[in-house]
Amino acid sequence: MTQEISIQNNTFTMHPSGGMLWHEKRMLLIADVHLGKVSHFRKHGSAVPLRAVAANFDQLTRVADYYQAQSICFLGDLFHSSLNTEWKLFEKWVRSRDETLILIAGNHDIISPVKYENLDIDIYSEFQSNGFLLTHHPEEREGFFNFCGHIHPGIRLGGIGRQVLKLSCFFKTENQLILPAFGTFTGNYYLEPQPGNQVFAITKNEVIPIQ
């Protein structure tokens, strides 16, 4: 179901939801949830099923309950745009959790920091610890291994004939690992792996290393 990987003598476990546990820090990493996006599009006339709203919160609860981490670090784009009806659902979800919540601000995180502070959520532009650099946008910085989001990485897998399977993935290069978009209503940017890259595709129930 999950896949474990060792990076710089630290252990990380990738979950099919797109979340990843950093064992040594007891920290759950999650990128690009884009809460509020469903309501934003519905408000502007898009035919998006209302159940997609609940799906994001249900998935957050499942992975958080599964790992029982000490903290949850959102790697940007937690909320898609300005305040809408999903913020009340987010407040309710936050109050149901015991973990310390951290937000690395992304380009979509335009809601006033005061709203997050009122929920005891700490906001940073980046987070450094033990030679690891947590950001929203991918960054290359000497002396650090970077965990990030923003890209919404995906992989195309060829099948029989002209069949193509498209999946979200964890995408690792020498000094960086890009997490998949966690949100249920997000697209993918399909990357072309190069020699030395590691790709872990995710399905509903498992994380699959791609050779």
XYZ file of N, CA and C in Angstrom, residues 33 35-36 52-62 79 86-94 182 184:
78
model
N -3.488 21.020 -1.572
C -4.837 20.518 -1.291
C -5.887 21.308 -2.076
N -8.126 23.502 -1.102
C -9.459 23.616 -0.526
C -10.141 24.866 -1.080
N -11.445 24.793 -1.246
C -12.190 25.932 -1.760
C -12.284 25.983 -3.269
N -17.374 16.441 -4.143
C -15.925 16.655 -4.248
C -15.409 17.490 -3.080
N -16.261 18.338 -2.492
C -15.862 19.131 -1.330
C -15.556 18.210 -0.155
N -16.496 17.324 0.144
C -16.315 16.403 1.262
C -15.145 15.461 1.035
N -14.876 15.119 -0.229
C -13.813 14.165 -0.545
C -12.456 14.653 -0.051
N -12.184 15.947 -0.189
C -10.907 16.487 0.277
C -10.752 16.330 1.785
N -11.791 16.683 2.533
C -11.718 16.601 3.992
C -11.690 15.151 4.461
N -12.422 14.287 3.782
C -12.394 12.866 4.132
C -10.995 12.289 3.937
N -10.346 12.676 2.838
C -9.005 12.164 2.551
C -7.981 12.703 3.551
N -8.112 13.978 3.914
C -7.231 14.549 4.936
C -7.356 13.789 6.251
N -8.588 13.509 6.636
C -8.812 12.795 7.893
C -8.237 11.390 7.841
N -8.427 10.696 6.721
C -7.936 9.318 6.606
C -6.427 9.237 6.742
N -5.379 26.512 0.509
C -6.685 27.015 0.079
C -6.512 27.643 -1.301
N -16.138 26.859 2.055
C -15.304 25.759 2.526
C -14.418 26.157 3.706
N -14.237 27.462 3.931
C -13.408 27.871 5.064
C -14.026 27.417 6.380
N -15.360 27.498 6.494
C -16.030 27.032 7.716
C -15.800 25.537 7.921
N -15.803 24.776 6.833
C -15.531 23.343 6.933
C -14.083 23.104 7.350
N -13.188 23.939 6.855
C -11.778 23.831 7.231
C -11.593 24.141 8.713
N -12.255 25.186 9.205
C -12.174 25.516 10.635
C -12.633 24.328 11.482
N -13.726 23.718 11.072
C -14.250 22.564 11.803
C -13.249 21.415 11.783
N -12.626 21.188 10.627
C -11.638 20.104 10.514
C -10.436 20.382 11.413
N -9.935 21.611 11.395
C -8.775 21.968 12.216
C -9.073 21.725 13.698
N -2.503 16.876 -3.530
C -3.349 16.098 -2.639
C -4.833 16.272 -2.968
N -8.520 16.622 -4.563
C -9.228 15.728 -5.483
C -9.649 16.430 -6.765
